mmCIF file of C-alpha atoms in Angstrom:
data_model
loop_
_atom_site.group_PDB
_atom_site.id
_atom_site.type_symbol
_atom_site.label_atom_id
_atom_site.label_comp_id
_atom_site.label_asym_id
_atom_site.label_seq_id
_atom_site.Cartn_x
_atom_site.Cartn_y
_atom_site.Cartn_z
ATOM 1 C CA MET A 1 -0.006 -0.002 0.000
ATOM 2 C CA ARG A 2 1.391 3.412 -0.931
ATOM 3 C CA THR A 3 0.118 6.855 -0.025
ATOM 4 C CA PHE A 4 2.664 8.256 -2.493
ATOM 5 C CA ASN A 5 1.156 9.084 -5.890
ATOM 6 C CA ARG A 6 3.154 6.603 -7.985
ATOM 7 C CA ASN A 7 2.690 2.867 -8.408
ATOM 8 C CA PHE A 8 4.886 2.221 -11.459
ATOM 9 C CA ALA A 9 6.453 -1.232 -11.555
ATOM 10 C CA GLY A 10 9.594 -1.349 -9.401
ATOM 11 C CA ARG A 11 9.156 2.169 -8.003
ATOM 12 C CA THR A 12 8.915 0.766 -4.468
ATOM 13 C CA GLY A 13 12.468 -0.555 -4.852
ATOM 14 C CA THR A 14 11.251 -4.142 -5.176
ATOM 15 C CA LYS A 15 11.171 -5.826 -8.596
ATOM 16 C CA GLY A 16 7.918 -7.618 -9.323
ATOM 17 C CA ASP A 17 6.067 -5.512 -6.768
ATOM 18 C CA GLN A 18 2.307 -4.980 -6.746
ATOM 19 C CA ALA A 19 1.764 -1.474 -5.424
ATOM 20 C CA TYR A 20 -1.669 -0.037 -4.743
ATOM 21 C CA LEU A 21 -2.359 3.666 -4.184
ATOM 22 C CA VAL A 22 -4.449 4.243 -1.069
ATOM 23 C CA SER A 23 -5.427 6.999 1.330
ATOM 24 C CA PRO A 24 -3.453 7.453 4.577
ATOM 25 C CA GLU A 25 -6.489 6.104 6.483
ATOM 26 C CA THR A 26 -6.527 2.930 4.382
ATOM 27 C CA ALA A 27 -2.770 2.491 4.832
ATOM 28 C CA VAL A 28 -3.208 2.657 8.615
ATOM 29 C CA ALA A 29 -6.085 0.185 8.466
ATOM 30 C CA VAL A 30 -3.942 -2.236 6.445
ATOM 31 C CA ALA A 31 -1.020 -1.810 8.850
ATOM 32 C CA LEU A 32 -3.281 -2.627 11.798
ATOM 33 C CA THR A 33 -4.955 -5.664 10.249
ATOM 34 C CA GLY A 34 -2.391 -7.029 7.811
ATOM 35 C CA CYS A 35 -4.892 -7.298 4.969
ATOM 36 C CA PHE A 36 -7.000 -5.114 2.693
ATOM 37 C CA THR A 37 -9.339 -3.265 5.034
ATOM 38 C CA VAL A 38 -11.852 -0.447 4.644
ATOM 39 C CA PRO A 39 -11.061 2.092 7.400
ATOM 40 C CA SER A 40 -14.720 2.444 8.385
ATOM 41 C CA GLU A 41 -14.780 -1.280 9.279
ATOM 42 C CA LEU A 42 -12.143 -0.878 12.031
ATOM 43 C CA GLY A 43 -14.707 0.237 14.604
ATOM 44 C CA ILE A 44 -12.616 3.309 15.400
ATOM 45 C CA GLU A 45 -14.178 6.749 15.587
ATOM 46 C CA TYR A 46 -12.957 8.854 12.700
ATOM 47 C CA PRO A 47 -11.002 11.930 13.887
ATOM 48 C CA LYS A 48 -12.039 15.314 12.583
ATOM 49 C CA ALA A 49 -9.393 17.687 11.287
ATOM 50 C CA GLU A 50 -9.996 21.409 11.050
ATOM 51 C CA LEU A 51 -8.056 23.673 8.733
ATOM 52 C CA PRO A 52 -6.258 26.664 10.257
ATOM 53 C CA GLU A 53 -7.580 30.152 9.580
ATOM 54 C CA LYS A 54 -4.491 30.870 7.488
ATOM 55 C CA PHE A 55 -1.291 29.154 6.389
ATOM 56 C CA LEU A 56 2.078 30.646 7.269
ATOM 57 C CA ILE A 57 4.249 31.311 4.236
ATOM 58 C CA ASN A 58 7.991 31.432 4.759
ATOM 59 C CA ASP A 59 9.750 32.914 1.741
ATOM 60 C CA ASN A 60 12.991 34.014 3.379
ATOM 61 C CA MET A 61 14.935 31.461 1.304
ATOM 62 C CA PHE A 62 13.836 33.103 -1.942
ATOM 63 C CA VAL A 63 16.570 35.044 -3.736
ATOM 64 C CA SER A 64 15.498 37.525 -6.401
ATOM 65 C CA PRO A 65 17.373 37.371 -9.737
ATOM 66 C CA VAL A 66 20.192 39.852 -10.233
ATOM 67 C CA PRO A 67 19.809 41.947 -13.419
ATOM 68 C CA GLY A 68 22.551 41.050 -15.883
ATOM 69 C CA GLY A 69 23.735 38.150 -13.754
ATOM 70 C CA GLU A 70 25.678 35.323 -15.337
ATOM 71 C CA ILE A 71 24.121 31.870 -15.605
ATOM 72 C CA ILE A 72 26.678 29.151 -14.887
ATOM 73 C CA ARG A 73 25.497 25.751 -16.106
ATOM 74 C CA LYS A 74 26.832 22.669 -14.383
ATOM 75 C CA ARG A 75 27.250 19.385 -16.268
ATOM 76 C CA THR A 76 23.709 18.328 -15.421
ATOM 77 C CA ILE A 77 22.214 21.303 -17.274
ATOM 78 C CA GLY A 78 22.163 21.858 -21.033
ATOM 79 C CA ASP A 79 20.199 23.782 -23.650
ATOM 80 C CA PRO A 80 16.879 22.256 -24.764
ATOM 81 C CA PRO A 81 17.485 20.537 -28.122
ATOM 82 C CA LEU A 82 15.502 21.693 -31.140
ATOM 83 C CA ASN A 83 13.971 19.244 -33.590
ATOM 84 C CA THR A 84 14.123 19.628 -37.351
ATOM 85 C CA ALA A 85 11.044 20.213 -39.476
ATOM 86 C CA LEU A 86 9.140 17.079 -40.488
ATOM 87 C CA PRO A 87 10.796 15.669 -43.642
ATOM 88 C CA GLU A 88 8.947 15.037 -46.888
ATOM 89 C CA LYS A 89 9.441 11.317 -46.301
ATOM 90 C CA ILE A 90 9.807 9.313 -43.107
ATOM 91 C CA ASP A 91 12.377 6.637 -43.931
ATOM 92 C CA GLY A 92 11.726 4.802 -40.699
ATOM 93 C CA VAL A 93 13.033 1.835 -38.782
ATOM 94 C CA ALA A 94 11.110 0.118 -35.973
ATOM 95 C CA VAL A 95 13.650 0.606 -33.185
ATOM 96 C CA ILE A 96 11.537 -1.086 -30.513
ATOM 97 C CA LYS A 97 8.235 -2.951 -30.238
ATOM 98 C CA VAL A 98 6.530 -2.895 -26.835
ATOM 99 C CA GLY A 99 3.313 -4.276 -25.365
ATOM 100 C CA ASP A 100 0.309 -2.866 -23.527
ATOM 101 C CA LYS A 101 0.249 -0.189 -20.838
ATOM 102 C CA ILE A 102 3.698 1.270 -21.395
ATOM 103 C CA THR A 103 4.017 4.080 -18.871
ATOM 104 C CA THR A 104 6.136 7.196 -19.101
ATOM 105 C CA ASP A 105 8.211 5.561 -16.353
ATOM 106 C CA HIS A 106 9.029 2.681 -18.722
ATOM 107 C CA ILE A 107 9.984 5.211 -21.391
ATOM 108 C CA MET A 108 11.859 7.645 -19.172
ATOM 109 C CA PRO A 109 12.994 6.234 -15.793
ATOM 110 C CA ALA A 110 13.214 8.574 -12.830
ATOM 111 C CA GLY A 111 14.913 7.888 -9.487
ATOM 112 C CA ILE A 112 18.692 8.098 -9.698
ATOM 113 C CA HIS A 113 18.496 9.554 -13.223
ATOM 114 C CA LEU A 114 16.490 12.662 -12.266
ATOM 115 C CA LYS A 115 19.695 14.661 -11.736
ATOM 116 C CA LEU A 116 20.129 14.574 -15.529
ATOM 117 C CA ARG A 117 16.691 15.925 -16.437
ATOM 118 C CA SER A 118 18.179 19.220 -17.683
ATOM 119 C CA ASN A 119 20.874 17.469 -19.720
ATOM 120 C CA ILE A 120 18.981 15.824 -22.575
ATOM 121 C CA PRO A 121 21.989 14.175 -24.308
ATOM 122 C CA ALA A 122 22.876 12.467 -21.015
ATOM 123 C CA TYR A 123 19.314 11.648 -19.930
ATOM 124 C CA SER A 124 18.408 10.217 -23.341
ATOM 125 C CA LYS A 125 20.868 7.376 -22.775
ATOM 126 C CA VAL A 126 18.401 5.692 -20.393
ATOM 127 C CA VAL A 127 15.261 5.824 -22.569
ATOM 128 C CA PHE A 128 13.542 2.408 -22.288
ATOM 129 C CA GLU A 129 16.363 1.277 -19.987
ATOM 130 C CA CYS A 130 14.017 -1.305 -18.434
ATOM 131 C CA PHE A 131 14.087 -3.270 -21.714
ATOM 132 C CA THR A 132 17.880 -3.367 -22.084
ATOM 133 C CA GLU A 133 19.229 -6.912 -22.224
ATOM 134 C CA ASN A 134 22.699 -7.797 -20.968
ATOM 135 C CA GLY A 135 25.262 -7.783 -23.742
ATOM 136 C CA LYS A 136 22.914 -6.199 -26.287
ATOM 137 C CA PRO A 137 22.699 -2.577 -27.508
ATOM 138 C CA SER A 138 20.252 -0.431 -25.568
ATOM 139 C CA PHE A 139 17.283 1.311 -27.166
ATOM 140 C CA ALA A 140 19.217 4.595 -27.016
ATOM 141 C CA GLU A 141 22.197 3.071 -28.830
ATOM 142 C CA ARG A 142 19.993 1.519 -31.525
ATOM 143 C CA ALA A 143 17.955 4.702 -32.017
ATOM 144 C CA ALA A 144 21.062 6.896 -32.200
ATOM 145 C CA ALA A 145 22.579 4.547 -34.791
ATOM 146 C CA VAL A 146 19.427 4.812 -36.920
ATOM 147 C CA ARG A 147 19.433 8.602 -36.530
ATOM 148 C CA ASP A 148 23.111 8.916 -37.429
ATOM 149 C CA SER A 149 22.599 6.755 -40.527
ATOM 150 C CA GLY A 150 20.184 9.383 -41.885
ATOM 151 C CA LYS A 151 17.036 7.367 -41.230
ATOM 152 C CA HIS A 152 14.236 7.951 -38.734
ATOM 153 C CA GLY A 153 13.321 5.978 -35.639
ATOM 154 C CA VAL A 154 9.803 4.623 -35.087
ATOM 155 C CA ILE A 155 8.381 3.199 -31.857
ATOM 156 C CA ILE A 156 5.744 0.456 -32.117
ATOM 157 C CA GLY A 157 3.348 0.203 -29.162
ATOM 158 C CA ARG A 158 0.182 -1.634 -28.349
ATOM 159 C CA ASP A 159 -2.728 -0.452 -26.148
ATOM 160 C CA SER A 160 -2.560 2.528 -23.769
ATOM 161 C CA TYR A 161 0.924 3.661 -24.750
ATOM 162 C CA GLY A 162 2.274 6.561 -22.656
ATOM 163 C CA GLN A 163 0.032 6.204 -19.610
ATOM 164 C CA GLY A 164 1.060 7.487 -16.195
ATOM 165 C CA SER A 165 2.681 10.779 -15.373
ATOM 166 C CA SER A 166 2.841 13.711 -17.775
ATOM 167 C CA ARG A 167 6.645 13.915 -17.920
ATOM 168 C CA GLU A 168 7.616 15.637 -21.151
ATOM 169 C CA HIS A 169 11.033 13.955 -21.164
ATOM 170 C CA ALA A 170 9.277 10.839 -22.481
ATOM 171 C CA ALA A 171 8.916 12.857 -25.698
ATOM 172 C CA ILE A 172 11.993 15.140 -25.554
ATOM 173 C CA CYS A 173 14.548 12.342 -25.207
ATOM 174 C CA PRO A 174 13.092 10.092 -27.943
ATOM 175 C CA MET A 175 12.999 13.182 -30.175
ATOM 176 C CA TYR A 176 16.685 13.814 -29.446
ATOM 177 C CA LEU A 177 17.379 10.183 -30.439
ATOM 178 C CA GLY A 178 15.746 10.712 -33.845
ATOM 179 C CA ILE A 179 12.283 9.241 -33.257
ATOM 180 C CA LYS A 180 9.816 10.696 -35.786
ATOM 181 C CA ALA A 181 6.703 8.610 -35.106
ATOM 182 C CA VAL A 182 5.006 6.459 -32.492
ATOM 183 C CA ILE A 183 2.535 3.903 -33.869
ATOM 184 C CA ALA A 184 0.242 2.121 -31.414
ATOM 185 C CA MET A 185 -3.303 0.836 -30.913
ATOM 186 C CA ALA A 186 -3.931 3.728 -28.495
ATOM 187 C CA ILE A 187 -1.794 6.589 -27.201
ATOM 188 C CA GLU A 188 -2.740 8.345 -23.971
ATOM 189 C CA ARG A 189 -3.916 11.936 -24.368
ATOM 190 C CA ILE A 190 -1.265 13.846 -22.403
ATOM 191 C CA HIS A 191 1.611 11.848 -23.835
ATOM 192 C CA ALA A 192 0.234 12.328 -27.357
ATOM 193 C CA ALA A 193 0.178 16.085 -26.715
ATOM 194 C CA ASN A 194 3.810 15.963 -25.569
ATOM 195 C CA LEU A 195 4.780 14.013 -28.698
ATOM 196 C CA VAL A 196 3.154 16.709 -30.824
ATOM 197 C CA ASN A 197 4.929 19.476 -28.887
ATOM 198 C CA PHE A 198 8.288 17.931 -29.800
ATOM 199 C CA GLY A 199 7.469 17.101 -33.413
ATOM 200 C CA ILE A 200 6.812 13.353 -33.117
ATOM 201 C CA LEU A 201 3.825 11.946 -35.013
ATOM 202 C CA PRO A 202 1.367 10.016 -32.790
ATOM 203 C CA LEU A 203 -0.287 7.461 -35.092
ATOM 204 C CA ILE A 204 -2.861 4.720 -34.503
ATOM 205 C CA PHE A 205 -3.208 1.386 -36.312
ATOM 206 C CA ALA A 206 -6.368 1.525 -38.448
ATOM 207 C CA ASP A 207 -6.307 -2.292 -38.274
ATOM 208 C CA PRO A 208 -5.045 -3.494 -34.852
ATOM 209 C CA ALA A 209 -4.024 -6.818 -36.447
ATOM 210 C CA ASP A 210 -1.169 -4.996 -38.196
ATOM 211 C CA TYR A 211 0.622 -4.740 -34.843
ATOM 212 C CA ASP A 212 1.415 -8.466 -34.954
ATOM 213 C CA LYS A 213 2.826 -8.197 -38.477
ATOM 214 C CA ILE A 214 5.581 -5.735 -37.540
ATOM 215 C CA ASP A 215 8.892 -6.723 -35.963
ATOM 216 C CA GLU A 216 11.774 -4.706 -34.620
ATOM 217 C CA LYS A 217 14.169 -3.598 -37.397
ATOM 218 C CA ASP A 218 11.390 -3.591 -40.037
ATOM 219 C CA SER A 219 11.434 -0.547 -42.295
ATOM 220 C CA ILE A 220 8.402 1.729 -42.065
ATOM 221 C CA ILE A 221 8.139 4.146 -44.974
ATOM 222 C CA ILE A 222 5.752 7.104 -45.044
ATOM 223 C CA ASP A 223 6.080 8.814 -48.417
ATOM 224 C CA ASN A 224 4.850 12.390 -48.888
ATOM 225 C CA VAL A 225 4.066 12.583 -45.187
ATOM 226 C CA ARG A 226 3.855 16.386 -45.201
ATOM 227 C CA ASN A 227 1.353 16.359 -48.093
ATOM 228 C CA GLN A 228 -0.611 13.567 -46.430
ATOM 229 C CA LEU A 229 -0.877 15.571 -43.199
ATOM 230 C CA ASN A 230 -1.895 18.683 -45.111
ATOM 231 C CA LEU A 231 -4.917 16.780 -46.433
ATOM 232 C CA ARG A 232 -6.090 16.811 -42.783
ATOM 233 C CA ASN A 233 -8.403 13.859 -43.330
ATOM 234 C CA GLY A 234 -7.303 11.764 -40.345
ATOM 235 C CA PHE A 235 -5.449 9.037 -42.274
ATOM 236 C CA ILE A 236 -1.842 8.290 -43.242
ATOM 237 C CA ALA A 237 -0.753 5.662 -45.786
ATOM 238 C CA ALA A 238 2.530 3.892 -45.046
ATOM 239 C CA GLU A 239 4.423 0.786 -46.093
ATOM 240 C CA VAL A 240 6.239 -1.880 -44.074
ATOM 241 C CA VAL A 241 9.276 -3.577 -45.589
ATOM 242 C CA LYS A 242 10.417 -6.760 -43.854
ATOM 243 C CA ASP A 243 14.042 -7.890 -43.616
ATOM 244 C CA GLY A 244 13.471 -10.401 -46.409
ATOM 245 C CA GLY A 245 12.042 -7.748 -48.736
ATOM 246 C CA GLU A 246 8.369 -8.602 -48.201
ATOM 247 C CA LYS A 247 6.175 -5.488 -48.285
ATOM 248 C CA PHE A 248 2.660 -4.700 -47.135
ATOM 249 C CA PRO A 249 0.647 -1.477 -46.921
ATOM 250 C CA LEU A 250 -0.057 0.076 -43.526
ATOM 251 C CA LYS A 251 -3.086 2.299 -42.937
ATOM 252 C CA LEU A 252 -2.740 4.621 -39.958
ATOM 253 C CA LYS A 253 -5.064 7.104 -38.260
ATOM 254 C CA TYR A 254 -4.440 10.281 -36.314
ATOM 255 C CA ASN A 255 -6.552 12.489 -34.067
ATOM 256 C CA LEU A 256 -4.828 15.847 -34.438
ATOM 257 C CA SER A 257 -6.147 19.390 -34.556
ATOM 258 C CA SER A 258 -5.104 21.735 -37.335
ATOM 259 C CA SER A 259 -2.813 23.452 -34.837
ATOM 260 C CA ASP A 260 -1.265 20.080 -33.877
ATOM 261 C CA ILE A 261 -0.488 19.380 -37.520
ATOM 262 C CA ASP A 262 1.143 22.804 -37.961
ATOM 263 C CA ILE A 263 3.338 22.136 -34.907
ATOM 264 C CA ILE A 264 4.416 18.705 -36.185
ATOM 265 C CA LEU A 265 5.194 20.075 -39.652
ATOM 266 C CA ALA A 266 7.411 22.706 -38.034
ATOM 267 C CA GLY A 267 9.210 20.050 -35.983
ATOM 268 C CA GLY A 268 7.697 20.994 -32.608
ATOM 269 C CA ARG A 269 6.288 23.872 -30.611
ATOM 270 C CA LEU A 270 9.709 25.397 -29.865
ATOM 271 C CA ASN A 271 10.286 25.726 -33.608
ATOM 272 C CA MET A 272 6.962 27.504 -33.969
#
């Protein structure tokens, strides 16, 4: 039982944990009984808490900025990276294929890595760290290799991709690694908005069965993607090319406003 507002897998410090978010009252009830218990069933009178007339605010630690002062950036702080405008063609590679309910904690781990949140090149090295296998290249290494080859990274997800907290680093860092599109059965609203803000296309399988046909390292080609988006009809035509040369068409959907499309075409909100 946790009264803290996170129950991502492993966040308690125990792998394979099952963490449930509860009120402080429920946590106490569980501690007293050793099992799931509704506080009202304890037979204890519920205490009443009254708010004070006012809250004391102590701001004596606040230091006002000095006009013309110099900003000294330590190694953990860097400039926010800008994306490039959306290309005419996404020459994509499926860098990773994940399952259902991928949280922003899966994408962008917190904890010990939070000290790097202002240093995107450093923080991006741990994107999808939870899926790294011993002796094999990490997602970040694979995505950077695709980016540096002149191609574009694509993430393949299943249902409820990007659930959990609203952390924008789950979009910033993949963008830095060259990701141009996320294709899934469903993408959570806030994460989809963050993807748009950093120039990454959030796309949905028109036919969910196509998810099973795609493997990591498959090529995903979206020709004339800028023209297709400018049609603003909610659909994108793509093509998947397998390692053996087999090809099949891929029909994708999007739920984007006209403003969203303008932002993606520009390569993100900062570019706008």
